[in-house]
GROMACS .gro file of C-alpha atoms in nm:
model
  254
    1UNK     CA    1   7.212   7.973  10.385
    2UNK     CA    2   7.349   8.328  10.260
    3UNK     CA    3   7.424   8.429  10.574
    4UNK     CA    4   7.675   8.080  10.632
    5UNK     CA    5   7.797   8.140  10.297
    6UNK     CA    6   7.886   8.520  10.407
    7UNK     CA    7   8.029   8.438  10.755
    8UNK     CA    8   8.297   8.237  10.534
    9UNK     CA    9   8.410   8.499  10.308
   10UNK     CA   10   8.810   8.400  10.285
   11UNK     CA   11   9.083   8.237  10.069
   12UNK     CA   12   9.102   7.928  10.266
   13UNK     CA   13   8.704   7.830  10.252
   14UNK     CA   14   8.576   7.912   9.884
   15UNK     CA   15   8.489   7.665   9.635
   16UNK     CA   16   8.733   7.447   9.379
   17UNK     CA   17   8.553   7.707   9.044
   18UNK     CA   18   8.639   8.017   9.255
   19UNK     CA   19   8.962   7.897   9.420
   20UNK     CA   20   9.075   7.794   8.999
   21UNK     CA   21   8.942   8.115   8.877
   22UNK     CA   22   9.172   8.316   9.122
   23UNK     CA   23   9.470   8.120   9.091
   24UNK     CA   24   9.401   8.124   8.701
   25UNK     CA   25   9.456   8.495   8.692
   26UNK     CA   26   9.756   8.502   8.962
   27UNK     CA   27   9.954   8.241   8.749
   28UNK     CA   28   9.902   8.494   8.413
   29UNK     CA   29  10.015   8.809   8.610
   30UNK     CA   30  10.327   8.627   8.771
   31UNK     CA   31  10.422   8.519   8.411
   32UNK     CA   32  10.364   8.890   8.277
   33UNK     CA   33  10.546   9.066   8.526
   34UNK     CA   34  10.838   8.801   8.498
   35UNK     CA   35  10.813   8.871   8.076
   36UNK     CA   36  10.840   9.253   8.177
   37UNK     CA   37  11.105   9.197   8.400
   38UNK     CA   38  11.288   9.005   8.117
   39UNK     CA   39  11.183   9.304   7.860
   40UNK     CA   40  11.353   9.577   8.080
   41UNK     CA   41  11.619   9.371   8.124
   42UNK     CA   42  11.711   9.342   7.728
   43UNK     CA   43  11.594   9.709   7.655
   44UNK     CA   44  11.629   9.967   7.930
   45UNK     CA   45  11.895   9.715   8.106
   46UNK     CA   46  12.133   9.771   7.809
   47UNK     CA   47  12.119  10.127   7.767
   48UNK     CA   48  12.478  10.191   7.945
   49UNK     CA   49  12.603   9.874   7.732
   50UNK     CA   50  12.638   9.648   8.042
   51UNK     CA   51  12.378   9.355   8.108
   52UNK     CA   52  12.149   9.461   8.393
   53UNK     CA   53  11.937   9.750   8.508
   54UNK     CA   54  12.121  10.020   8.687
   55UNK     CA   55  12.086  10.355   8.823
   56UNK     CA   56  12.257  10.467   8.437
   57UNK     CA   57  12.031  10.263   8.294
   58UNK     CA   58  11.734  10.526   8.437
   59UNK     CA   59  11.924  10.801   8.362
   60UNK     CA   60  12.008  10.738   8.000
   61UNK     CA   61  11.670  10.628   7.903
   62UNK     CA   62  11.491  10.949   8.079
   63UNK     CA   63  11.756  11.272   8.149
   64UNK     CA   64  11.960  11.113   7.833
   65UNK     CA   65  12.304  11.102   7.786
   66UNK     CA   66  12.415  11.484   7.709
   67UNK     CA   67  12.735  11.377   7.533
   68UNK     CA   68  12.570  11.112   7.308
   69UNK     CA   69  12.317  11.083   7.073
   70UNK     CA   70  11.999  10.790   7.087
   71UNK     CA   71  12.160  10.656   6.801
   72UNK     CA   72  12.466  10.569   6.984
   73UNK     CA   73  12.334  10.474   7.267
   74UNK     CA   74  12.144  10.208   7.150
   75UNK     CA   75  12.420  10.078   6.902
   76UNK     CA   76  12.603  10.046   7.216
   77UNK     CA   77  12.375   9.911   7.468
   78UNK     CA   78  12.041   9.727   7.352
   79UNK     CA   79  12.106   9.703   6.949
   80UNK     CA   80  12.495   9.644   7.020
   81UNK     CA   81  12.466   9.318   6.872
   82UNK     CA   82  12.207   9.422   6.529
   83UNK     CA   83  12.520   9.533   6.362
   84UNK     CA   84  12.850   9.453   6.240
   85UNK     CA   85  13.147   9.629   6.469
   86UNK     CA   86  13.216   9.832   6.105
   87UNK     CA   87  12.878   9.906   6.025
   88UNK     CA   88  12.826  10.029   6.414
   89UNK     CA   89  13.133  10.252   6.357
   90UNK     CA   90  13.059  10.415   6.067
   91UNK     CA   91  12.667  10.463   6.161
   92UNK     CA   92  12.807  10.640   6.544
   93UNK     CA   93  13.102  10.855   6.293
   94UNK     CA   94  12.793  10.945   6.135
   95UNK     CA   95  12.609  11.085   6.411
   96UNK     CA   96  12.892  11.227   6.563
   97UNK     CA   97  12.980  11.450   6.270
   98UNK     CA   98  12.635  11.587   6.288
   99UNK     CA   99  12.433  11.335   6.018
  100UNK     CA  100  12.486  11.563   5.758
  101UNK     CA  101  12.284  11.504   5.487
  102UNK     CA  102  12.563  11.454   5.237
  103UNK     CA  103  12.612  11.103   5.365
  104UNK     CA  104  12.326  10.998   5.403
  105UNK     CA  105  12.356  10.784   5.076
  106UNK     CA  106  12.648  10.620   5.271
  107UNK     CA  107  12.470  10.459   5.554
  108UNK     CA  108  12.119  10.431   5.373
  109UNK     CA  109  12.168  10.094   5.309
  110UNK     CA  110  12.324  10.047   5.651
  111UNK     CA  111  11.994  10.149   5.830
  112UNK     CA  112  11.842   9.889   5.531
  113UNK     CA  113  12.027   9.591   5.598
  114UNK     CA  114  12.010   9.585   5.972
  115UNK     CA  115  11.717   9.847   6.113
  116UNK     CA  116  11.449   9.875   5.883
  117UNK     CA  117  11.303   9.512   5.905
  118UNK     CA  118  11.244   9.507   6.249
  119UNK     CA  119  11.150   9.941   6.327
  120UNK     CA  120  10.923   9.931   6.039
  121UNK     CA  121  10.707   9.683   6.208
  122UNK     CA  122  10.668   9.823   6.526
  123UNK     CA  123  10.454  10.112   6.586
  124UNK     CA  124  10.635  10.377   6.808
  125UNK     CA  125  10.974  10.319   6.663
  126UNK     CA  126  11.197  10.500   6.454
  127UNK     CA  127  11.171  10.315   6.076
  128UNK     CA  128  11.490  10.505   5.969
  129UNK     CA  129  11.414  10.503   5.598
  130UNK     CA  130  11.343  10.883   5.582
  131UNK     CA  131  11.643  11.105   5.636
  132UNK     CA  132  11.486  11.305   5.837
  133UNK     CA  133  11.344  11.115   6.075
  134UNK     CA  134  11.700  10.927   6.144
  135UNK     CA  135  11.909  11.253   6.188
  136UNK     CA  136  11.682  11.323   6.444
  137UNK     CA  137  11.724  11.003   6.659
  138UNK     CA  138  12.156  11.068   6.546
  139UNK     CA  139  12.094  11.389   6.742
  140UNK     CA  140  12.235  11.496   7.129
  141UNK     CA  141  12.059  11.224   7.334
  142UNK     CA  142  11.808  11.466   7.537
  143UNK     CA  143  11.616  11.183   7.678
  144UNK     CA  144  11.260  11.094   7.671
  145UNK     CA  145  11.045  11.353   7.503
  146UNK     CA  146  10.726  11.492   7.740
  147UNK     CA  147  10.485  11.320   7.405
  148UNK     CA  148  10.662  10.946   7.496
  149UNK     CA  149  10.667  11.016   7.897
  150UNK     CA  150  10.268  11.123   7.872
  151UNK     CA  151  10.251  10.792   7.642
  152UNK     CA  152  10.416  10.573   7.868
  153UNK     CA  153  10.284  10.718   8.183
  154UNK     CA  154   9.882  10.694   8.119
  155UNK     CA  155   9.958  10.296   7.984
  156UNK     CA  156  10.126  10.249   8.282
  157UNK     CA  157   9.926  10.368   8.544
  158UNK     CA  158   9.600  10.240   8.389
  159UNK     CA  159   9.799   9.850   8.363
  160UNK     CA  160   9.944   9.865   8.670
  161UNK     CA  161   9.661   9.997   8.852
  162UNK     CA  162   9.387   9.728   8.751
  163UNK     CA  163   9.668   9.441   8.803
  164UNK     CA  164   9.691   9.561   9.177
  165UNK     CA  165   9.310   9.605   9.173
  166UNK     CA  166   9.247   9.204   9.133
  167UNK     CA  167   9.532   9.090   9.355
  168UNK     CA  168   9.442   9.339   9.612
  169UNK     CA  169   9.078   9.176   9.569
  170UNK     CA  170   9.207   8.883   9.623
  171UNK     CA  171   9.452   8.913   9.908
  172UNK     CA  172   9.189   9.144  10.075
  173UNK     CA  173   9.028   8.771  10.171
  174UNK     CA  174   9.331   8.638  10.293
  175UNK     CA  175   9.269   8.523  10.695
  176UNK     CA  176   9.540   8.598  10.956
  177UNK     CA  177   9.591   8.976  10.937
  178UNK     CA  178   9.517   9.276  11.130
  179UNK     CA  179   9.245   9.467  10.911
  180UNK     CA  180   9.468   9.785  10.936
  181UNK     CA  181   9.810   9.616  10.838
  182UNK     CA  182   9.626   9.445  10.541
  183UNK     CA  183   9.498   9.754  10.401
  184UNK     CA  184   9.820   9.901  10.400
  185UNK     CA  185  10.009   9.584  10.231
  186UNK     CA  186   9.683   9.644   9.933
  187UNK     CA  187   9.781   9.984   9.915
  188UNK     CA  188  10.166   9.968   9.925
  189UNK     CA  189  10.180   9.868   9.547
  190UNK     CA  190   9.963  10.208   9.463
  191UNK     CA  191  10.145  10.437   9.629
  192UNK     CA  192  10.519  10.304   9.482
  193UNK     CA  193  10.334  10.295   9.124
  194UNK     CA  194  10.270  10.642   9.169
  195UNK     CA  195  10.675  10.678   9.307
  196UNK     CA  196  10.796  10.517   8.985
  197UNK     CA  197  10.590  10.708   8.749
  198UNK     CA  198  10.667  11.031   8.892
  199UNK     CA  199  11.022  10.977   8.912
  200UNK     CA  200  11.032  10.968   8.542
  201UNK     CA  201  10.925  11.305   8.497
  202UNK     CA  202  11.160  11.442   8.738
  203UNK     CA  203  11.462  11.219   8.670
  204UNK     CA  204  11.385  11.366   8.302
  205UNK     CA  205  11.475  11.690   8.437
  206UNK     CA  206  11.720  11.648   8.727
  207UNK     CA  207  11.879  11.235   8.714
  208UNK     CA  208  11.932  11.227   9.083
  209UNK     CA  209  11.594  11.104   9.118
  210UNK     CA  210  11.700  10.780   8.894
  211UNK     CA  211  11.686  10.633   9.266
  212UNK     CA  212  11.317  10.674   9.315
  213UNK     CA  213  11.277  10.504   8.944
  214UNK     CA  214  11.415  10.147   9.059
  215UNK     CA  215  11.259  10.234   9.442
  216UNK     CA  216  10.954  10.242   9.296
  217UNK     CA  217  10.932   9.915   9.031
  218UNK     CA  218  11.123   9.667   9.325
  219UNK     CA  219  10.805   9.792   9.590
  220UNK     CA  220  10.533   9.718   9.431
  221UNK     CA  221  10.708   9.458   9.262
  222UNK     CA  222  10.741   9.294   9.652
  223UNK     CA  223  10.430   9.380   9.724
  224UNK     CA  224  10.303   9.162   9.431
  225UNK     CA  225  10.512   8.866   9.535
  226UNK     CA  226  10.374   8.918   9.915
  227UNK     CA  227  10.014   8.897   9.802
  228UNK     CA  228  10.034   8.653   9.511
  229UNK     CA  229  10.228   8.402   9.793
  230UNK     CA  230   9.978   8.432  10.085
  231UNK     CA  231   9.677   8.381   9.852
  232UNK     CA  232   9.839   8.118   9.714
  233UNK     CA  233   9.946   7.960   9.989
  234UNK     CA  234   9.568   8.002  10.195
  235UNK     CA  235   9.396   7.897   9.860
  236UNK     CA  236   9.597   7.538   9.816
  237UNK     CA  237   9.795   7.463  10.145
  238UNK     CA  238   9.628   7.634  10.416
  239UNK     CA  239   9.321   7.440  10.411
  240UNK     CA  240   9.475   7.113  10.438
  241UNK     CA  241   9.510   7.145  10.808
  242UNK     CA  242   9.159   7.067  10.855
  243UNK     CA  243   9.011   7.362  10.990
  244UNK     CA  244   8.724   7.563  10.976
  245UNK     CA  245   8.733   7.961  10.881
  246UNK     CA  246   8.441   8.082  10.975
  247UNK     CA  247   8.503   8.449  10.923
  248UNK     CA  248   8.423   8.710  10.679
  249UNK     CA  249   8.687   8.888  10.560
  250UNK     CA  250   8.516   9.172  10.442
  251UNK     CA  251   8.340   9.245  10.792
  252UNK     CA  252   8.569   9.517  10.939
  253UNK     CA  253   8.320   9.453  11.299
  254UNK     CA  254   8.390   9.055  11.278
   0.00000   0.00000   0.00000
């Protein structure tokens, strides 16, 4: 009996429990990375004003934009629309005229009325009630800091990494591929995660690499969408055909 069981290790011959389990967990990462891509879109996408994620986009959020200060940058791209067009000038003269402390009794309440509610609630963000604090986001945008990249970069990988872990568990019981080509579609996804996160670090340094940024998140991106629409596919169409798989997928001698 174990062996039979064995000798059908593959998408297209497990049970209803397993076949809901898997499909379960596929459905909840395609809705995550979708909610990410929608996230990036509204944050990092905005960061050269215009809607969409471009190679500025990269280079603003991780080199920085040398003539500009954070503070401008996002009162002109992502938080364009969290203030009034008067309030947003007078907070950018502000920065622009080095946030001297003088002032800052002038645009206080500014931060007040249309920061504070929302940065004070979210760990990781400015709250902009200290003055010290906000002159440093009003100062020359330098880009991300190595304490955020480090951040970022170890939540990333560790996410990322057991995401690709499942689906490439998964997919690695999909029938119909050489062994060889299917190990290199599981570890495609790896190998651009590890393209995207390094081009951060570099692009932080010299923004040329901004390329390698977007490179990165669209391959393993694809390589999601490949696996998640064969397993799919061999879990809930495939064996409607009528036949048999008996094959272990897992049995590189089969």
């Amino acid at each position: 009996m174990d062996n039979m069981v064995m000798s059908r290790m593959n998408l297209p011959s497990l049970g209803i429990a397993v076949r809901t389990l898997f499909t379960g967990y596929l459905l909840v990462m395609a809705v995550g990375f979708i909610m990410s891509g929608v996230q990036i879109l509204l944050t990092h996408g905005m960061a050269d004003g215009k809607l969409g994620v471009s190679v500025d986009d990269v280079v603003y959020r991780y080199h920085g934009n040398r003539n500009s200060s954070k503070l401008e940058v996002k009162l002109h791209g992502s938080m364009k629309d969290k203030a009034s067009d008067k309030d947003r000038t007078t907070l950018v003269k502000w920065a622009r005229e080095g946030a001297p402390l003088v002032h800052w009794k002038k645009v206080e309440p500014i931060f007040e009325a249309n920061c504070v509610q929302c940065h004070s609630s979210i760990p990781g963000l400015p709250e902009f009630i200290e003055y010290e604090e906000t002159a440093e986001v009003a100062k020359t945008d330098m880009g991300a800091s190595v304490d955020s990249l480090t951040r970022v970069s170890h939540i990333h990988l560790f996410g990322i990494a057991f995401i690709f872990i499942f689906v490439g568990y998964i997919f690695s019981l999909a029938v119909g591929f050489n062994e060889k080509f299917k190990a290199f579609i599981i570890a495609i996804p790896f190998g651009f995660l590890i393209i995207d996160i390094s081009s951060w670090w570099i692009t932080s340094i010299f923004p040329g690499f901004a390329w390698f940024t977007i490179i990165g998140g669209f391959g393993y991106m694809m390589a999601f969408a490949l696996m998640w629409t064969t397993s799919m596919y061999q879990m809930w169409i495939l064996p409607r055909n009528g036949k048999e798989y008996r094959i272990n997928e897992w049995n590189d001698e089969r």
